[in-house]
Amino acid sequence: APRPLAPGQAPGYRGLTLLLTFLCYTSYHLSRKPISIVKSQLHRNCSAAERRDGSNGTGDCSWAPFDGDNYKELFGALDNAFLVAYAVGMFVSGIFGERLPLRYYLSSGMLLSGLFTALFGLGYFWNIHVLWYFIIIQSAFGLGTPPRRSGRSAGPSRRRGLIMGIWNSHTSVGNILGSLIAGAWVSSAWGLSFVVPGVIIASVGLICFFFLVEHPEDVGCSPPLHHADPEEKEADGGAAEEGPPLSSSRASLEPKEGAEEPAAISFLGALRIPGVVEFSLCLLFAKLVSYTFLYWLPLYIVNVAHFGAKEAGDLSTLFDVGGILGGIIAGLVSDYTGGRATTCCVMLVVAAPMLFLYNYIGQNGIGTSIAMLIVCGGLVNGPYALITTAVSADLGTHESLQGNAKALSTVTAIIDGTGSVGAALGPLLAGLISPTGWNNVFYMLITADVLACLVGARVPKVSTICGERGIRGGLLPKREEITAGRSQGEAPGKPLIRRDVGRRSGGCRWHPR
């Protein structure tokens, strides 16, 4: 058994876990970004090169097989090869993530992802012009994404929105770094735009293998589902006569030698948790919009604003800067109001007209373009970040699961997997629609945003008001589970009393089951 931690050490381990998982997923997104930057180099506007070289306009400056008139369809197929495999991998990852050592699973996925990212770039140095080579590499890369259980289970639920909003900025940070790294070589040797990110993600995978703490109990920390906030402890003081103190209840919840390990939840069991289906569909449409921007925004800027490949890649990072701000703001607002679904819906409603405005006035000047990209990035990625982190953690620790931490991977895999279907559809539809005009692509994105809002509005809520600043209309009530009259010698399994605790005072009580 691990030694008990000295006072103050537990937050350090939780912070280390958040930092390492942040670096892991930052490197994942960093390795996915180069393809969107390199697209404008694989199929170039050769007019400038023709004027310099005096060539006859044969289009030799592009990279076969992407040098034909059907290049947008080929780019769409390339994106979908990754995203369909990614969607399948997300569903499967939750099942394997509950049953395999997470540290091995995460590290091996990162090493393989680094290998396939580098292999894509080596196609430049090996002079490969076969479409199926790039499609197979993209498909294999898409299967390697692991579940996000480690980062999502860290931190108390009262501040979960803020903590996870900051943690989930790895998506935008990775996209920004990926754009800058890929842009450094896109015009000279685009193969390095993939090889360098591949080396980075493999290196971070090795770091996580040696230093990531897989389970809190391994270093003497209490499980994340059983943390109590100081305000909740204070609020519980006035109700001590109705149950045993939290300290004793925590002791009763600590794993005992010989205790039965909780079974992994089934796929259908996870679907029955209130809100899982609704938030999964909401994420499907939200991710459709986000990933369309991820894969097509640099090319849109090149075609519409007539920037070069490097300048378009640099400008597209502003969308991810807005994503960082949007994720943090969404987490703060949802923590304060307790309304995860309401926060998502409001941001999605505002995002639709902003996308319309960006398409029509976003290229009128560099200042307008910068402002609109940041605003659109925050409104599009804010709900996406909130659903994939704080909401998934809330649903994975739902009261019906009786503290079964193993359910978190299945719930997050269902939500992420469904969202990844949208991530696959978005770039595919953009590739099919863009030849008819970029306006039609934006109409498709606006429609998806509206559908995400309509689905999110159907999320069931628990309208509970406990104390002065209790939970007001949030998705889930705050919860402490205590043992109902269980003495040290009694067998486990006796029904528990569920008690909802207000922030400033004792509040609502759930009756024994």
Short mmCIF file of N, CA and C in Angstrom, two decimals, residues 281-361:
data_model
loop_
_atom_site.label_atom_id
_atom_site.label_comp_id
_atom_site.label_asym_id
_atom_site.label_seq_id
_atom_site.Cartn_x
_atom_site.Cartn_y
_atom_site.Cartn_z
N LEU A 281 -25.33 14.18 -29.15
CA LEU A 281 -25.81 14.74 -30.41
C LEU A 281 -25.45 16.23 -30.53
N CYS A 282 -25.51 16.94 -29.41
CA CYS A 282 -25.11 18.35 -29.42
C CYS A 282 -23.65 18.48 -29.82
N LEU A 283 -22.80 17.59 -29.27
CA LEU A 283 -21.38 17.64 -29.62
C LEU A 283 -21.16 17.25 -31.07
N LEU A 284 -22.00 16.35 -31.61
CA LEU A 284 -21.86 15.96 -33.01
C LEU A 284 -21.91 17.20 -33.91
N PHE A 285 -22.91 18.04 -33.70
CA PHE A 285 -23.06 19.23 -34.56
C PHE A 285 -22.02 20.30 -34.22
N ALA A 286 -21.68 20.44 -32.93
CA ALA A 286 -20.68 21.44 -32.55
C ALA A 286 -19.31 21.07 -33.10
N LYS A 287 -18.98 19.77 -33.06
CA LYS A 287 -17.69 19.34 -33.56
C LYS A 287 -17.63 19.38 -35.08
N LEU A 288 -18.78 19.22 -35.73
CA LEU A 288 -18.83 19.36 -37.18
C LEU A 288 -18.34 20.75 -37.58
N VAL A 289 -18.80 21.76 -36.86
CA VAL A 289 -18.39 23.13 -37.17
C VAL A 289 -16.92 23.34 -36.83
N SER A 290 -16.51 22.89 -35.65
CA SER A 290 -15.14 23.12 -35.19
C SER A 290 -14.11 22.47 -36.11
N TYR A 291 -14.36 21.22 -36.51
CA TYR A 291 -13.38 20.51 -37.32
C TYR A 291 -13.39 20.96 -38.77
N THR A 292 -14.51 21.50 -39.23
CA THR A 292 -14.50 22.10 -40.57
C THR A 292 -13.57 23.30 -40.59
N PHE A 293 -13.61 24.12 -39.55
CA PHE A 293 -12.67 25.24 -39.45
C PHE A 293 -11.24 24.72 -39.31
N LEU A 294 -11.06 23.66 -38.53
CA LEU A 294 -9.72 23.13 -38.30
C LEU A 294 -9.05 22.74 -39.61
N TYR A 295 -9.80 22.07 -40.49
CA TYR A 295 -9.20 21.51 -41.70
C TYR A 295 -9.31 22.42 -42.93
N TRP A 296 -10.24 23.37 -42.92
CA TRP A 296 -10.47 24.14 -44.14
C TRP A 296 -10.24 25.64 -43.99
N LEU A 297 -10.07 26.14 -42.77
CA LEU A 297 -9.92 27.59 -42.60
C LEU A 297 -8.69 28.14 -43.32
N PRO A 298 -7.50 27.53 -43.21
CA PRO A 298 -6.34 28.09 -43.94
C PRO A 298 -6.57 28.15 -45.45
N LEU A 299 -7.18 27.09 -46.01
CA LEU A 299 -7.43 27.10 -47.45
C LEU A 299 -8.46 28.16 -47.82
N TYR A 300 -9.47 28.35 -46.96
CA TYR A 300 -10.46 29.40 -47.20
C TYR A 300 -9.79 30.77 -47.22
N ILE A 301 -8.88 31.01 -46.27
CA ILE A 301 -8.18 32.30 -46.21
C ILE A 301 -7.32 32.50 -47.46
N VAL A 302 -6.66 31.43 -47.91
CA VAL A 302 -5.84 31.53 -49.12
C VAL A 302 -6.70 31.88 -50.33
N ASN A 303 -7.84 31.19 -50.47
CA ASN A 303 -8.68 31.38 -51.66
C ASN A 303 -9.45 32.69 -51.65
N VAL A 304 -9.92 33.12 -50.47
CA VAL A 304 -10.79 34.29 -50.40
C VAL A 304 -9.99 35.57 -50.14
N ALA A 305 -9.06 35.50 -49.17
CA ALA A 305 -8.27 36.70 -48.83
C ALA A 305 -6.97 36.78 -49.60
N HIS A 306 -6.61 35.69 -50.32
CA HIS A 306 -5.42 35.66 -51.19
C HIS A 306 -4.13 35.88 -50.42
N PHE A 307 -4.05 35.27 -49.22
CA PHE A 307 -2.80 35.25 -48.48
C PHE A 307 -1.96 34.07 -48.95
N GLY A 308 -0.67 34.09 -48.61
CA GLY A 308 0.18 32.94 -48.85
C GLY A 308 -0.09 31.84 -47.84
N ALA A 309 0.51 30.66 -48.06
CA ALA A 309 0.25 29.51 -47.20
C ALA A 309 0.67 29.78 -45.76
N LYS A 310 1.86 30.36 -45.57
CA LYS A 310 2.34 30.62 -44.21
C LYS A 310 1.49 31.68 -43.53
N GLU A 311 1.16 32.75 -44.24
CA GLU A 311 0.37 33.82 -43.64
C GLU A 311 -1.03 33.33 -43.28
N ALA A 312 -1.62 32.49 -44.14
CA ALA A 312 -2.94 31.95 -43.84
C ALA A 312 -2.90 31.04 -42.62
N GLY A 313 -1.84 30.25 -42.50
CA GLY A 313 -1.70 29.39 -41.32
C GLY A 313 -1.56 30.20 -40.04
N ASP A 314 -0.76 31.27 -40.11
CA ASP A 314 -0.60 32.12 -38.93
C ASP A 314 -1.91 32.80 -38.55
N LEU A 315 -2.64 33.29 -39.55
CA LEU A 315 -3.90 33.98 -39.27
C LEU A 315 -4.95 33.02 -38.70
N SER A 316 -4.93 31.77 -39.15
CA SER A 316 -5.92 30.80 -38.66
C SER A 316 -5.73 30.47 -37.18
N THR A 317 -4.54 30.74 -36.63
CA THR A 317 -4.33 30.47 -35.21
C THR A 317 -5.19 31.36 -34.32
N LEU A 318 -5.64 32.49 -34.85
CA LEU A 318 -6.50 33.38 -34.05
C LEU A 318 -7.83 32.73 -33.73
N PHE A 319 -8.31 31.85 -34.59
CA PHE A 319 -9.53 31.09 -34.29
C PHE A 319 -9.32 30.24 -33.04
N ASP A 320 -8.12 29.68 -32.88
CA ASP A 320 -7.82 28.86 -31.71
C ASP A 320 -7.55 29.72 -30.48
N VAL A 321 -7.02 30.93 -30.67
CA VAL A 321 -6.90 31.85 -29.53
C VAL A 321 -8.28 32.14 -28.96
N GLY A 322 -9.24 32.39 -29.84
CA GLY A 322 -10.62 32.56 -29.38
C GLY A 322 -11.16 31.31 -28.71
N GLY A 323 -10.75 30.13 -29.20
CA GLY A 323 -11.18 28.88 -28.58
C GLY A 323 -10.71 28.75 -27.15
N ILE A 324 -9.49 29.19 -26.85
CA ILE A 324 -8.99 29.15 -25.47
C ILE A 324 -9.85 30.03 -24.58
N LEU A 325 -10.09 31.26 -25.02
CA LEU A 325 -10.91 32.18 -24.22
C LEU A 325 -12.33 31.66 -24.07
N GLY A 326 -12.91 31.12 -25.14
CA GLY A 326 -14.27 30.62 -25.09
C GLY A 326 -14.43 29.45 -24.14
N GLY A 327 -13.46 28.53 -24.12
CA GLY A 327 -13.53 27.39 -23.22
C GLY A 327 -13.47 27.80 -21.76
N ILE A 328 -12.59 28.75 -21.44
CA ILE A 328 -12.46 29.21 -20.05
C ILE A 328 -13.71 29.98 -19.62
N ILE A 329 -14.21 30.85 -20.49
CA ILE A 329 -15.42 31.62 -20.15
C ILE A 329 -16.61 30.69 -19.98
N ALA A 330 -16.76 29.71 -20.86
CA ALA A 330 -17.87 28.75 -20.74
C ALA A 330 -17.79 27.99 -19.43
N GLY A 331 -16.57 27.58 -19.02
CA GLY A 331 -16.42 26.88 -17.76
C GLY A 331 -16.76 27.74 -16.56
N LEU A 332 -16.31 29.00 -16.57
CA LEU A 332 -16.61 29.92 -15.47
C LEU A 332 -18.11 30.16 -15.35
N VAL A 333 -18.77 30.44 -16.46
CA VAL A 333 -20.20 30.74 -16.43
C VAL A 333 -20.99 29.52 -15.98
N SER A 334 -20.63 28.34 -16.47
CA SER A 334 -21.38 27.14 -16.09
C SER A 334 -21.16 26.77 -14.63
N ASP A 335 -19.97 27.07 -14.09
CA ASP A 335 -19.73 26.83 -12.66
C ASP A 335 -20.60 27.76 -11.81
N TYR A 336 -20.69 29.01 -12.22
CA TYR A 336 -21.43 29.99 -11.42
C TYR A 336 -22.93 29.74 -11.48
N THR A 337 -23.44 29.45 -12.67
CA THR A 337 -24.89 29.28 -12.84
C THR A 337 -25.35 27.85 -12.60
N GLY A 338 -24.44 26.88 -12.73
CA GLY A 338 -24.84 25.48 -12.64
C GLY A 338 -25.54 24.98 -13.88
N GLY A 339 -25.63 25.78 -14.93
CA GLY A 339 -26.35 25.38 -16.14
C GLY A 339 -25.40 25.10 -17.29
N ARG A 340 -24.92 23.86 -17.39
CA ARG A 340 -24.02 23.51 -18.49
C ARG A 340 -24.75 23.63 -19.84
N ALA A 341 -25.95 23.05 -19.91
CA ALA A 341 -26.69 23.04 -21.18
C ALA A 341 -27.06 24.46 -21.60
N THR A 342 -27.49 25.28 -20.65
CA THR A 342 -27.87 26.66 -20.98
C THR A 342 -26.68 27.44 -21.51
N THR A 343 -25.52 27.26 -20.89
CA THR A 343 -24.31 27.95 -21.36
C THR A 343 -23.99 27.57 -22.79
N CYS A 344 -24.07 26.27 -23.09
CA CYS A 344 -23.79 25.80 -24.45
C CYS A 344 -24.77 26.40 -25.45
N CYS A 345 -26.06 26.38 -25.09
CA CYS A 345 -27.09 26.86 -26.02
C CYS A 345 -26.94 28.34 -26.33
N VAL A 346 -26.65 29.14 -25.31
CA VAL A 346 -26.50 30.58 -25.54
C VAL A 346 -25.33 30.86 -26.48
N MET A 347 -24.20 30.18 -26.26
CA MET A 347 -23.04 30.41 -27.12
C MET A 347 -23.31 29.95 -28.54
N LEU A 348 -24.03 28.84 -28.70
CA LEU A 348 -24.34 28.34 -30.04
C LEU A 348 -25.30 29.27 -30.77
N VAL A 349 -26.26 29.84 -30.04
CA VAL A 349 -27.21 30.77 -30.65
C VAL A 349 -26.48 32.00 -31.19
N VAL A 350 -25.53 32.52 -30.41
CA VAL A 350 -24.79 33.71 -30.83
C VAL A 350 -23.81 33.37 -31.95
N ALA A 351 -23.30 32.12 -31.96
CA ALA A 351 -22.31 31.73 -32.96
C ALA A 351 -22.87 31.77 -34.37
N ALA A 352 -24.14 31.41 -34.54
CA ALA A 352 -24.72 31.33 -35.89
C ALA A 352 -24.65 32.67 -36.64
N PRO A 353 -25.13 33.78 -36.08
CA PRO A 353 -25.01 35.05 -36.82
C PRO A 353 -23.56 35.53 -36.96
N MET A 354 -22.70 35.16 -36.00
CA MET A 354 -21.31 35.57 -36.11
C MET A 354 -20.62 34.88 -37.29
N LEU A 355 -20.95 33.62 -37.53
CA LEU A 355 -20.40 32.92 -38.70
C LEU A 355 -20.87 33.58 -39.99
N PHE A 356 -22.13 33.98 -40.01
CA PHE A 356 -22.67 34.66 -41.19
C PHE A 356 -21.92 35.97 -41.44
N LEU A 357 -21.68 36.73 -40.37
CA LEU A 357 -20.98 38.00 -40.51
C LEU A 357 -19.53 37.79 -40.94
N TYR A 358 -18.87 36.76 -40.39
CA TYR A 358 -17.47 36.52 -40.76
C TYR A 358 -17.34 36.24 -42.25
N ASN A 359 -18.28 35.47 -42.78
CA ASN A 359 -18.20 35.13 -44.20
C ASN A 359 -18.38 36.36 -45.09
N TYR A 360 -19.19 37.33 -44.63
CA TYR A 360 -19.51 38.47 -45.48
C TYR A 360 -18.61 39.68 -45.24
N ILE A 361 -18.15 39.87 -44.01
CA ILE A 361 -17.33 41.07 -43.75
C ILE A 361 -15.97 40.72 -43.16
#
